[in-house]
mmCIF file of C-alpha atoms and ligand atoms in Angstrom:
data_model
loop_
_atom_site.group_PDB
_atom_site.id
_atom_site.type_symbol
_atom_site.label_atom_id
_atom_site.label_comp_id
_atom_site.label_asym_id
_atom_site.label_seq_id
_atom_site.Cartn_x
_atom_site.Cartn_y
_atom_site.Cartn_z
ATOM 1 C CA UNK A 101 4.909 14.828 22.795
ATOM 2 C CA UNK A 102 1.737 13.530 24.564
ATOM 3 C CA UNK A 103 1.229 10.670 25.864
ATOM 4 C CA UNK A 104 -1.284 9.368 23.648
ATOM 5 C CA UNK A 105 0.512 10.406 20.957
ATOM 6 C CA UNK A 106 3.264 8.689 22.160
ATOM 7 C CA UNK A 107 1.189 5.438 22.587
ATOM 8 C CA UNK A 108 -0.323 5.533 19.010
ATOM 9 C CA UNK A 109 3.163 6.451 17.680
ATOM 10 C CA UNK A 110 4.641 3.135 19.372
ATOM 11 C CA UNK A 111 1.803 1.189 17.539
ATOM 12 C CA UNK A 112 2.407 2.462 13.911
ATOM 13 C CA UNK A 113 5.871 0.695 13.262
ATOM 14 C CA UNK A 114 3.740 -1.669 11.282
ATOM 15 C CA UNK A 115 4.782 -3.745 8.708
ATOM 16 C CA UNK A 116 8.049 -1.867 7.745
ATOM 17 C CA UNK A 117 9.799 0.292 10.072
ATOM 18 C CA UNK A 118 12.566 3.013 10.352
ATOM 19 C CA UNK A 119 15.604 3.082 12.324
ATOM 20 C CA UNK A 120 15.494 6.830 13.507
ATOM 21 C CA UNK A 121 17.681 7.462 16.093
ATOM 22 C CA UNK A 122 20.981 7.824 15.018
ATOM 23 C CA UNK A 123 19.966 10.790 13.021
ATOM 24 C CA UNK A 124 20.973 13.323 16.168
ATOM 25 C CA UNK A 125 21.796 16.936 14.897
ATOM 26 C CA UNK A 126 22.083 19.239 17.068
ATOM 27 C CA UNK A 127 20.528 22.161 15.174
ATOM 28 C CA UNK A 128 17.631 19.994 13.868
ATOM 29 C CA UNK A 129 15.113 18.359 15.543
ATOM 30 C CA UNK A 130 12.159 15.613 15.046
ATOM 31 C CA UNK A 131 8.519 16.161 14.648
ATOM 32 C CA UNK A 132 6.790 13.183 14.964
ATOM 33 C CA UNK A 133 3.270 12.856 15.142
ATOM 34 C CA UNK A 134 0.918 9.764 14.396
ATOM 35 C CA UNK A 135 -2.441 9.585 12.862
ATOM 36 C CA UNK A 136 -5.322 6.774 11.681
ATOM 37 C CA UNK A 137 -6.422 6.853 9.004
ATOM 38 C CA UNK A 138 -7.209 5.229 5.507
ATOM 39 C CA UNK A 139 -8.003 2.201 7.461
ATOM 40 C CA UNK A 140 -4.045 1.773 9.321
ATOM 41 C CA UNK A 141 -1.634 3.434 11.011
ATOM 42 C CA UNK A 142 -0.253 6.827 9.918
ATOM 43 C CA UNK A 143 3.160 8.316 10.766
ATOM 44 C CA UNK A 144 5.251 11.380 9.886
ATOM 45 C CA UNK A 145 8.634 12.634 11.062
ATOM 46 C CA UNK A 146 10.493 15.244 9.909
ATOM 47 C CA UNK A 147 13.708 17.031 10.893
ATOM 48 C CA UNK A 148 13.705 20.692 11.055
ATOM 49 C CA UNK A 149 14.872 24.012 12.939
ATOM 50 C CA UNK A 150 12.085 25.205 13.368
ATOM 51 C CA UNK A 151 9.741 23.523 15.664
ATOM 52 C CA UNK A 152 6.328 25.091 15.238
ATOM 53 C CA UNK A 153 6.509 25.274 11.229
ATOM 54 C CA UNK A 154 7.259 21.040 11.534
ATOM 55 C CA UNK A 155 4.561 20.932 13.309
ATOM 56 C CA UNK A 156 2.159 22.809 10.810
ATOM 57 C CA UNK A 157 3.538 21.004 7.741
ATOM 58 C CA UNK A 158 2.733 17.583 9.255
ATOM 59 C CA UNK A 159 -1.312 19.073 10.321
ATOM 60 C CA UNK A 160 -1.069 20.082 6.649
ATOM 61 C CA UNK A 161 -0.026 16.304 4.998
ATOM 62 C CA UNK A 162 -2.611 14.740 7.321
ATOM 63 C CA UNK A 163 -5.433 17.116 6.409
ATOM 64 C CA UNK A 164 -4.062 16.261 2.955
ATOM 65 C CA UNK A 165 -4.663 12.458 3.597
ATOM 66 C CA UNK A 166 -7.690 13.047 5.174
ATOM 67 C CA UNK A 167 -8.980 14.746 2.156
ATOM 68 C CA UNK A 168 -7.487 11.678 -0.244
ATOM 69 C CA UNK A 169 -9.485 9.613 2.352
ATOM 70 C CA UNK A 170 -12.843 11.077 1.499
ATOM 71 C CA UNK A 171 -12.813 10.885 -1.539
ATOM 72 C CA UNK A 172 -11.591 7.055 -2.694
ATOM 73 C CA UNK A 173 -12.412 5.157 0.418
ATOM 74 C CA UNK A 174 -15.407 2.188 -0.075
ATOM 75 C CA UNK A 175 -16.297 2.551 3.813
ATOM 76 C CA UNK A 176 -16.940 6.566 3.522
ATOM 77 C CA UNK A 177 -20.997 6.009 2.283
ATOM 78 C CA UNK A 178 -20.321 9.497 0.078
ATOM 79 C CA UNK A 179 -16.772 9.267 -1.207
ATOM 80 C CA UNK A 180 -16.000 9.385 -5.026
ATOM 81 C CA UNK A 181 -15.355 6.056 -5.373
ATOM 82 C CA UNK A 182 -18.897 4.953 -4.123
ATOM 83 C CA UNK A 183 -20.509 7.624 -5.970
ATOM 84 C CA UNK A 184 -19.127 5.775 -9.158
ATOM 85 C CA UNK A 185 -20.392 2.019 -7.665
ATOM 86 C CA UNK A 186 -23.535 3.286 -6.834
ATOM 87 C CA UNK A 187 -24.226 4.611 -10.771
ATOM 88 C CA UNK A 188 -22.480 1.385 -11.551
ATOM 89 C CA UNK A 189 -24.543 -0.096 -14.765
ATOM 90 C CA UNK A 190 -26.454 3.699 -15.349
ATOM 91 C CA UNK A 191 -24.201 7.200 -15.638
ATOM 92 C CA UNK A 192 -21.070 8.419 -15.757
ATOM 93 C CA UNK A 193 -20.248 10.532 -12.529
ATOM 94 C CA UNK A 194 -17.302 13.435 -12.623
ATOM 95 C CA UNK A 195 -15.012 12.719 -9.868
ATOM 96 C CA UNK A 196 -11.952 15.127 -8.818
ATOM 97 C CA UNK A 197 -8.334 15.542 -10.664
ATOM 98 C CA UNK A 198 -7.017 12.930 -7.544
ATOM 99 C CA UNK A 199 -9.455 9.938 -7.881
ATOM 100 C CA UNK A 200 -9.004 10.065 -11.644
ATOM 101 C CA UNK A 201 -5.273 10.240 -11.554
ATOM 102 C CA UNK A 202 -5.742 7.174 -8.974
ATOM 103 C CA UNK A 203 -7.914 5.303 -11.212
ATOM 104 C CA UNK A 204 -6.436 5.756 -14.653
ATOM 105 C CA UNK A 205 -3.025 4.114 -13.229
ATOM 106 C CA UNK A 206 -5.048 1.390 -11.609
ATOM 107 C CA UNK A 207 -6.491 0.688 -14.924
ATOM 108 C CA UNK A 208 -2.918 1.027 -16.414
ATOM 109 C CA UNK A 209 -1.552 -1.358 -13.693
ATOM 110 C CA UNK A 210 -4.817 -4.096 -14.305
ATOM 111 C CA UNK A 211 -3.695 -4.294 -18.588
ATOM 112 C CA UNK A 212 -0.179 -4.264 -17.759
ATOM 113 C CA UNK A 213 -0.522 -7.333 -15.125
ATOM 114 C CA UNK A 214 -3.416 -8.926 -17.358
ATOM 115 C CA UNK A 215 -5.974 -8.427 -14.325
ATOM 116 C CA UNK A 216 -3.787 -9.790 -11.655
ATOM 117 C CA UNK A 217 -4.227 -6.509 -9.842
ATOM 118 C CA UNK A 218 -7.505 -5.268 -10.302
ATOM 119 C CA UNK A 219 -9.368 -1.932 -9.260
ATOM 120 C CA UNK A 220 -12.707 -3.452 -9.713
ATOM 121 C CA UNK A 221 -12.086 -6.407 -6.986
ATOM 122 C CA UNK A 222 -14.553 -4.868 -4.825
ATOM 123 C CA UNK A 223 -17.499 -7.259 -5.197
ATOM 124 C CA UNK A 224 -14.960 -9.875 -3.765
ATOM 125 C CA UNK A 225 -13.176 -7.504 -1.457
ATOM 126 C CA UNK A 226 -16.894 -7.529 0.362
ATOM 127 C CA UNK A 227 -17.771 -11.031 -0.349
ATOM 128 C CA UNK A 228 -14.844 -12.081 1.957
ATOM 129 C CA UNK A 229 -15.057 -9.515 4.359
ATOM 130 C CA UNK A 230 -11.455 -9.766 5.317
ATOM 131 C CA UNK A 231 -10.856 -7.512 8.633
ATOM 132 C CA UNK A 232 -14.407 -6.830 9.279
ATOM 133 C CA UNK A 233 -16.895 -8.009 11.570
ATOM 134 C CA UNK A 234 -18.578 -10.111 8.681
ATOM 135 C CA UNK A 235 -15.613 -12.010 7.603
ATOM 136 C CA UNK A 236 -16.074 -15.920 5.879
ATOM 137 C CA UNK A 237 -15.263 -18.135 3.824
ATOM 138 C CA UNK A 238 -17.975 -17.506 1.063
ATOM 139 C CA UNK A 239 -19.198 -20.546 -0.776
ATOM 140 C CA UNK A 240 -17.893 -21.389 -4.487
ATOM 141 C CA UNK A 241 -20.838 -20.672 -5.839
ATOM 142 C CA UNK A 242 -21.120 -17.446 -4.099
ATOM 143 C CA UNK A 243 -17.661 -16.899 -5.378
ATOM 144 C CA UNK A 244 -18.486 -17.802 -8.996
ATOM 145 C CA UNK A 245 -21.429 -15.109 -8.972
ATOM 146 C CA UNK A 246 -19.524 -11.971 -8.235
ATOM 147 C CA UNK A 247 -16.605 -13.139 -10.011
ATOM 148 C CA UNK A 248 -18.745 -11.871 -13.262
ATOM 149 C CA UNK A 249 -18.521 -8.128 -11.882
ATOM 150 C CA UNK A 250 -14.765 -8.366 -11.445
ATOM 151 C CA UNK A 251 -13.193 -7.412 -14.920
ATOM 152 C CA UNK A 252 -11.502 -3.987 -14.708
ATOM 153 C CA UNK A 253 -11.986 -3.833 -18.338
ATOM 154 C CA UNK A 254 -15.649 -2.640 -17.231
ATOM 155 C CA UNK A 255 -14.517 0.335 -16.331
ATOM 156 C CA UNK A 256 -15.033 3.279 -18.544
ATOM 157 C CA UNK A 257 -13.400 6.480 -18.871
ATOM 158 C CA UNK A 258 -14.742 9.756 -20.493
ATOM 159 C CA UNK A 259 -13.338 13.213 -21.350
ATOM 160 C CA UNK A 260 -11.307 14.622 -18.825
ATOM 161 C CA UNK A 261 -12.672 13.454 -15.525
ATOM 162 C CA UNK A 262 -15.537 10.938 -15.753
ATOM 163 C CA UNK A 263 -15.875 7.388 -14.809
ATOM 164 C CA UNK A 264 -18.328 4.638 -15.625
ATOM 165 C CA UNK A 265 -18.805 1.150 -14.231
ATOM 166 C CA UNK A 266 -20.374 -1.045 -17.437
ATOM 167 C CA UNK A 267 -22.325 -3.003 -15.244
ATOM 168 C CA UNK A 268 -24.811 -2.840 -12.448
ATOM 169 C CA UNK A 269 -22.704 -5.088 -9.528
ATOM 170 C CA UNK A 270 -19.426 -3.808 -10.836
ATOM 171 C CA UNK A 271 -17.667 -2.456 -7.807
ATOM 172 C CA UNK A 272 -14.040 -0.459 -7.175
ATOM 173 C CA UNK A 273 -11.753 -0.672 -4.187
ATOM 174 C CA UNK A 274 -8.986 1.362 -4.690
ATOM 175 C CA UNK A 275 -7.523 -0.283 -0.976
ATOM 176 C CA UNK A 276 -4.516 -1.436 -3.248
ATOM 177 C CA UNK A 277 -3.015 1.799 -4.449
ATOM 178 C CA UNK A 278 -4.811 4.498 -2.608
ATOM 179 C CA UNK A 279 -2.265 4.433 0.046
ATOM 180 C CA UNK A 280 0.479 5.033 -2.095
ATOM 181 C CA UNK A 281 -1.039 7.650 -3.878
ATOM 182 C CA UNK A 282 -1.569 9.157 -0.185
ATOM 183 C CA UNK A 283 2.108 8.953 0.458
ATOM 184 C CA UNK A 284 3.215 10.630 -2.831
ATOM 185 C CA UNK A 285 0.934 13.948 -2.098
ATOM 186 C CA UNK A 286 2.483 14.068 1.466
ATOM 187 C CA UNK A 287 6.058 13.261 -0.291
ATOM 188 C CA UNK A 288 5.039 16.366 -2.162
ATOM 189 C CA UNK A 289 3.843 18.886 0.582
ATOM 190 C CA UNK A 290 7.039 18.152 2.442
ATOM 191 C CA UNK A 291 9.196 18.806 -0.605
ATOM 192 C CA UNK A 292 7.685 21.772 -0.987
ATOM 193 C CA UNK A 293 7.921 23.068 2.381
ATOM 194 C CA UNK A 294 11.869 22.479 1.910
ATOM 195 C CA UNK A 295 11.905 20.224 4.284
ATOM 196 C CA UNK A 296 15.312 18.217 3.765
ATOM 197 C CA UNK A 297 14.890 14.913 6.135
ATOM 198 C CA UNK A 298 11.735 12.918 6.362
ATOM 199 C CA UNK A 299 10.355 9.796 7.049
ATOM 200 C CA UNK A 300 6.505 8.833 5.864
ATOM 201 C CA UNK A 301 4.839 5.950 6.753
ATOM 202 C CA UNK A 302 1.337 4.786 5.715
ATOM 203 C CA UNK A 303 0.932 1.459 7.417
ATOM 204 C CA UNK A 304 4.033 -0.078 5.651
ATOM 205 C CA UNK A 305 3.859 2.551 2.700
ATOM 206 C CA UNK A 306 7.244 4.028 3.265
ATOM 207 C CA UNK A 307 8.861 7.078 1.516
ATOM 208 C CA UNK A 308 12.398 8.343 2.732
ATOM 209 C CA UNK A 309 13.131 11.901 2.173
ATOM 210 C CA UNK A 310 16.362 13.076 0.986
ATOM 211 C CA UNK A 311 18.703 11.018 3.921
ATOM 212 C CA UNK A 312 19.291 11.258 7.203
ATOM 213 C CA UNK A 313 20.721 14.652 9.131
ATOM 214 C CA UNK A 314 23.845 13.277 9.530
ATOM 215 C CA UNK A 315 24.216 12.474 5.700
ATOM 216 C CA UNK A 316 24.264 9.047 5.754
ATOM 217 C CA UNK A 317 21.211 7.407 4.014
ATOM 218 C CA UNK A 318 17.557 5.713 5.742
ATOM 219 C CA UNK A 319 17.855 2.100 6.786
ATOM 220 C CA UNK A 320 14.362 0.786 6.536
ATOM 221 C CA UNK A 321 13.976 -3.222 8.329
ATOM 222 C CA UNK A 322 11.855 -5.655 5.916
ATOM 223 C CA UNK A 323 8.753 -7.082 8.131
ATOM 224 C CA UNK A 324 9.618 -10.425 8.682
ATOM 225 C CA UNK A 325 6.669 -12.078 7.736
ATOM 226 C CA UNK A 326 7.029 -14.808 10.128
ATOM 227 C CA UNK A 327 7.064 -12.748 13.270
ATOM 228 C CA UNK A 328 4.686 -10.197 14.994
ATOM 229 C CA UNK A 329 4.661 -6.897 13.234
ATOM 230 C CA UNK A 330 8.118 -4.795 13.571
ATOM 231 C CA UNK A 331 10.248 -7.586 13.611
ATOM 232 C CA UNK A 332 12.795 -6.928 10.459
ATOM 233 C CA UNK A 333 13.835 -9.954 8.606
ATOM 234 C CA UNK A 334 16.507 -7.695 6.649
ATOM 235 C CA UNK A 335 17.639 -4.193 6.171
ATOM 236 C CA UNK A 336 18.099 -1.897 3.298
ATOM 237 C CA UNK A 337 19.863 1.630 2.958
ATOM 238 C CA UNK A 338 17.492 4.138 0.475
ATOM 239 C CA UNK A 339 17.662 7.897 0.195
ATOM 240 C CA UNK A 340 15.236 9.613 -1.698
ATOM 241 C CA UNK A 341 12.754 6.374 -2.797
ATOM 242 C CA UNK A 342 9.801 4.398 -1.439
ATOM 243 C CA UNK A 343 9.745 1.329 0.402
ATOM 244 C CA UNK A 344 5.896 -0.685 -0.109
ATOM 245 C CA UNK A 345 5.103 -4.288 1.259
ATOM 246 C CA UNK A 346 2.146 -6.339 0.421
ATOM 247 C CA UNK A 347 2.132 -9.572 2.721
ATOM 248 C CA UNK A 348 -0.606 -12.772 3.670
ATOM 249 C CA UNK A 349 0.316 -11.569 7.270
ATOM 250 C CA UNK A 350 -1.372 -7.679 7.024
ATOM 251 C CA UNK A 351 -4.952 -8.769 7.199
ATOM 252 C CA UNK A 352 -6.370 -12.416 7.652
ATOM 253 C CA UNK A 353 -8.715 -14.620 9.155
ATOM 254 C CA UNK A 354 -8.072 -18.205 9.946
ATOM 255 C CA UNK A 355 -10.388 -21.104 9.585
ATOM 256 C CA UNK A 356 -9.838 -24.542 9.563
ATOM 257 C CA UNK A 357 -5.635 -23.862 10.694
ATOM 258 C CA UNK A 358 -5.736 -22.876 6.980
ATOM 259 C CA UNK A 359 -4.861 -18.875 6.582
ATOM 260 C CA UNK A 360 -7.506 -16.281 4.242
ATOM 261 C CA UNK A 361 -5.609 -13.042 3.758
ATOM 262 C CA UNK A 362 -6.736 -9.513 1.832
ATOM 263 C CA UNK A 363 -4.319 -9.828 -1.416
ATOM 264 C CA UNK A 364 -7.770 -11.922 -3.472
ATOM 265 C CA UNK A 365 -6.361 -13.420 -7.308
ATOM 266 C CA UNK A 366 -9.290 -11.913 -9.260
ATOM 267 C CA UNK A 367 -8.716 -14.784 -11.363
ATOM 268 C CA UNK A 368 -9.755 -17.575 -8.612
ATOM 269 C CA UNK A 369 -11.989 -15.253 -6.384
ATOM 270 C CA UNK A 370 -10.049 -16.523 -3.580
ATOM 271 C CA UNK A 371 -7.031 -15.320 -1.460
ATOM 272 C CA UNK A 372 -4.123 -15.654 -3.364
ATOM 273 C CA UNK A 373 -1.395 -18.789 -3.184
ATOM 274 C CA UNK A 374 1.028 -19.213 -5.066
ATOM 275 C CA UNK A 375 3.862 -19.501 -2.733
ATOM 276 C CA UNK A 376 4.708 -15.785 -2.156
ATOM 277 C CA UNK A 377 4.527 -15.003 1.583
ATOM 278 C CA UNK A 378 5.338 -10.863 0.906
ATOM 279 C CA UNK A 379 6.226 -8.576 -1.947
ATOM 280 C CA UNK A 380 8.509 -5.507 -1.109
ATOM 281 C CA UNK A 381 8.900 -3.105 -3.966
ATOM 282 C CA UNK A 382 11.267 -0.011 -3.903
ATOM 283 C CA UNK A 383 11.124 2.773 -6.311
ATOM 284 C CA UNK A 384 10.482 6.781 -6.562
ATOM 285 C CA UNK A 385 7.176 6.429 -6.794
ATOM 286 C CA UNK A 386 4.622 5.417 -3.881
ATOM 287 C CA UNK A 387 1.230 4.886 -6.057
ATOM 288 C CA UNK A 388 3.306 2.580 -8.692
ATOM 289 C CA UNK A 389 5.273 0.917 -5.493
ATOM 290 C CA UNK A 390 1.867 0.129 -3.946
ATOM 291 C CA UNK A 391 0.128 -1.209 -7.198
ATOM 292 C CA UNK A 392 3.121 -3.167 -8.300
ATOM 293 C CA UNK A 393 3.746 -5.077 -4.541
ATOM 294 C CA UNK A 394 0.123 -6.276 -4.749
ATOM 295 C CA UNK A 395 0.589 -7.083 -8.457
ATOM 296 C CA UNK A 396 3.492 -8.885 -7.662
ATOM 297 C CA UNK A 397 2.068 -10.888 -4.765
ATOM 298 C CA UNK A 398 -0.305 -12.063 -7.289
ATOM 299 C CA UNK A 399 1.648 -13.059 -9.900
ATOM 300 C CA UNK A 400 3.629 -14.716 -8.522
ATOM 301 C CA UNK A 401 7.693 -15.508 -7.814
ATOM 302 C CA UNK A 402 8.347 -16.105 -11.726
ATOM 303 C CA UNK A 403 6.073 -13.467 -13.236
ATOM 304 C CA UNK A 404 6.345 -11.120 -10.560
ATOM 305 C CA UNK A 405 10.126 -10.804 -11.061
ATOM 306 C CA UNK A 406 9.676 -10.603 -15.336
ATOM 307 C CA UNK A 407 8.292 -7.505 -14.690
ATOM 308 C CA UNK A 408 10.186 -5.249 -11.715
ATOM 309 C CA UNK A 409 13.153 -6.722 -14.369
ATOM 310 C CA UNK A 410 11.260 -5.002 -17.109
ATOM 311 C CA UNK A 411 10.896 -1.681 -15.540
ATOM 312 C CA UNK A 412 13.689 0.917 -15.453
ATOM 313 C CA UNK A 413 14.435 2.311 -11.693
ATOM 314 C CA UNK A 414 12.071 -0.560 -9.890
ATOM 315 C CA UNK A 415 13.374 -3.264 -7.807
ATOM 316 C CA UNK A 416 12.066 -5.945 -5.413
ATOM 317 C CA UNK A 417 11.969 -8.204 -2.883
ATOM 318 C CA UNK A 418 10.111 -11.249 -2.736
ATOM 319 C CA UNK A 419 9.724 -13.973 -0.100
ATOM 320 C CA UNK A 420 8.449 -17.076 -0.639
ATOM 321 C CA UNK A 421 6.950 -19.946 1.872
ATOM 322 C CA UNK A 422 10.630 -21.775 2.882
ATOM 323 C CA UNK A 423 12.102 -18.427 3.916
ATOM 324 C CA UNK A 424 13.752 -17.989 0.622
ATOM 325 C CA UNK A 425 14.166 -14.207 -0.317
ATOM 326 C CA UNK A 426 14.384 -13.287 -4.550
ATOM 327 C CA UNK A 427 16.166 -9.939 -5.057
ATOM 328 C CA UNK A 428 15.783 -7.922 -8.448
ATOM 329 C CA UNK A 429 19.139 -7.428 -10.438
ATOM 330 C CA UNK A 430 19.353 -4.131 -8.929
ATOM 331 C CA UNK A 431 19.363 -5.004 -4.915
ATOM 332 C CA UNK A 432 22.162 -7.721 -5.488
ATOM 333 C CA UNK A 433 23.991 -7.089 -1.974
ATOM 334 C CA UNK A 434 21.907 -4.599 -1.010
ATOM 335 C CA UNK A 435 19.779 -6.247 1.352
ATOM 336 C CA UNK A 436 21.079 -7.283 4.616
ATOM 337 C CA UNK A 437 19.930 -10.060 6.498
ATOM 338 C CA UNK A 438 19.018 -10.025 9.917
ATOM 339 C CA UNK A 439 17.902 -12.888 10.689
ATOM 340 C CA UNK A 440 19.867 -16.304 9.678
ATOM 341 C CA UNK A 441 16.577 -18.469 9.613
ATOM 342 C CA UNK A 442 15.976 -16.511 5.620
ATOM 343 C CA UNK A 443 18.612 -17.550 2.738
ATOM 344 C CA UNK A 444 19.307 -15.195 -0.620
ATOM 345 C CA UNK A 445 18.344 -17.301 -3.977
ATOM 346 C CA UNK A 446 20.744 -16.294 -6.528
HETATM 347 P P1 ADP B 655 -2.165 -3.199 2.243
HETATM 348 O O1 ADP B 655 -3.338 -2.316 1.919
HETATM 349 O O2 ADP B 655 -2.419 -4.119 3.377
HETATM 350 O O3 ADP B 655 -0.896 -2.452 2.394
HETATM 351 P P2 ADP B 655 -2.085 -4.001 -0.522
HETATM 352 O O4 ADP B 655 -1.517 -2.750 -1.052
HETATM 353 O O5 ADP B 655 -1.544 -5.246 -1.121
HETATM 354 O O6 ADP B 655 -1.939 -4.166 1.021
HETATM 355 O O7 ADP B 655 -3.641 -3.899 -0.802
HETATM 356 C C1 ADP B 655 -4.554 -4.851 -0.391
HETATM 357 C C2 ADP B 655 -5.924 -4.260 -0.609
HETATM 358 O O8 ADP B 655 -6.118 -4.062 -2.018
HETATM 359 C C3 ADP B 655 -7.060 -5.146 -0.178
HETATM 360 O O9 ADP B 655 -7.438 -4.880 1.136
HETATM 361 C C4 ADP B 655 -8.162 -4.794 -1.169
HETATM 362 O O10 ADP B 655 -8.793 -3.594 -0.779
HETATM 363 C C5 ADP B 655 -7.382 -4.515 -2.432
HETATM 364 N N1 ADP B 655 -7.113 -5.701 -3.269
HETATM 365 C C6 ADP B 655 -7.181 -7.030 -2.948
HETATM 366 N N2 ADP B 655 -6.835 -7.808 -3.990
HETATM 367 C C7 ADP B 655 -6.526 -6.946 -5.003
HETATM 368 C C8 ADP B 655 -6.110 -7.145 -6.357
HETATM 369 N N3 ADP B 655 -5.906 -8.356 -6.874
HETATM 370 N N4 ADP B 655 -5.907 -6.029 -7.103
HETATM 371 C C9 ADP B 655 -6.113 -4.784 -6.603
HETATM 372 N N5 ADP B 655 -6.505 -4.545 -5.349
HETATM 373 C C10 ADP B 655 -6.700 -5.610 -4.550
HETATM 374 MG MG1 MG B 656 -0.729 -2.313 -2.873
#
């Protein structure tokens, strides 16, 4: 491996990372390779025999990201998703089979939370600024103004593959579920490639291929959201399932000693606070793990939980401000903690 490569692959153990090294086999080996894109750090391994094909399969899931990339991010001035703002109010545009597979279970995910995650947030999302040069607190007035263009029921869809915004200042920002779909089409390209043993990781999007080479399963560390990034407040053993974190400590600003972070409650136009610190979700699916950990940082401890209980196959991990850690019915004793400092609520 390069150097550089080395160095950027040092920096992506953000948010969640992967204990890799036990995995030795002497007939497979690692590719590893790291990437940046979709606004964070990008990182595949895989275990394989053969060296050179690893190394094409990985080119091939980050052209595939890349692609994914220009199509739904807000900061490429030609992608899909700006196409659709910019006709926002007028036309319907056709976008491709990916953005509408993206959008249609962003809309799902907005009725089934009642708004509390929302694919039209993006006349907020730029109002704050969060993680740009032009970030502020934006005045409550300011905040009451765009707050009109945030209602993802605005958001029209027609025949197969075309979108409409109902209003002129209606904006999406697919930021919270993009990522995950990213991670399932690289979940898939791996498959595909019969690739046994692989770890994905899309700035804290995690998905865990099959297990590890020696048969035992992935241990992926929780972020403590406490400490600098790659510091694991707990552990958990998957195989075959994704691992996605939303958390106040990703991307913020601080004014004032008081804390503005990226997760915004479309409800209050503001950064969201209701005692949740980071939502961890873990299921087989990356796009529904990504929309549901934002969906449950915003609703909440009480809510949040109601609904990974009410979903077959979905479980989740939620930390609140005192360092208290809520497991779903299906992670009793599953998680291990690392650090003494957070206690299990029963
Ligand atoms: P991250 O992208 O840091 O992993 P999330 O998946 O929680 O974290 O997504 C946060 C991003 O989602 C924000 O940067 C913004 O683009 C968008 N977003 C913010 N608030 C909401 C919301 N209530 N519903 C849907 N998307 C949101
Ligand atoms: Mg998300």
């Amino acid at each position: 491996m390069k150097k550089k490569t080395f160095l950027l692959a040092a920096q992506a153990f953000v948010i969640i990372f992967v204990f890799l090294l036990p995995a030795c086999n002497p007939q497979k080996q690692m590719i590893t390779d790291s990437a940046y894109m979709l606004g964070t750090h990008l990182q595949l391994s895989l275990w394989t025999e053969d060296k050179a094909e690893g190394m094409a399969v990985i080119r091939e899931c980050f052209q595939r990201i890349y692609q994914i990339e220009q199509k739904m991010s807000v900061n490429i001035a030609n992608s899909e998703v700006n196409e659709i703002n910019r006709y926002a109010g007028k036309e319907y545009v056709a976008v491709s089979d990916d953005t509408m597979t993206v959008l249609r279970k962003g809309f799902a995910y907005a009725a089934l939370t009642d708004g509390a995650f929302n694919p039209a947030i993006g006349p907020l999302v730029k109002l704050w600024g969060i993680g740009t040069e032009k970030e502020r607190v934006p005045r409550l007035d300011e905040i009451q103004e765009v707050l009109k263009y945030v209602d993802y029921k605005g958001i029209k869809f027609q025949d197969e593959n075309k979108v409409k915004l109902d209003i002129d200042g209606m904006q999406l920002d697919l930021g919270g579920i993009a990522k995950g779909y990213a991670a399932d089409a690289v979940t898939k390209i791996i498959r595909e490639k019969g690739i046994k043993h692989a770890i994905i990781n899309l700035g804290g999007n995690v998905v865990a291929v099959g297990k590890k080479t020696d048969g035992t399963p992935w241990k992926i560390g929780i972020q403590d959201p406490f400490e600098p990034t790659g510091t694991h407040m707990g552990v958990i053993e998957i195989t075959d399932q994704t691992v996605v974190t939303s958390g106040n400590y990703e991307r913020y600003f601080m004014r004032d000693g008081k804390r503005y972070h990226h997760i915004i409650d479309p409800k209050t136009g503001y950064p969201s606070e209701n005692g949740v610190i980071s939502a961890t979700i873990i299921t087989d699916s990356s796009i529904d793990a990504d929309a549901l950990s934002t969906s449950v940082y915003v609703l909440g401890l009480e809510k949040g939980m109601k609904l990974i209980e009410s979903m077959e196959g979905v479980e989740c991990i939620i930390i609140t401000e005192g360092k208290k850690v809520y497991l779903s019915s299906g992670l009793k004793g599953r998680l291990k903690i690392a650090n003494d400092g957070f206690e299990i609520v029963d």
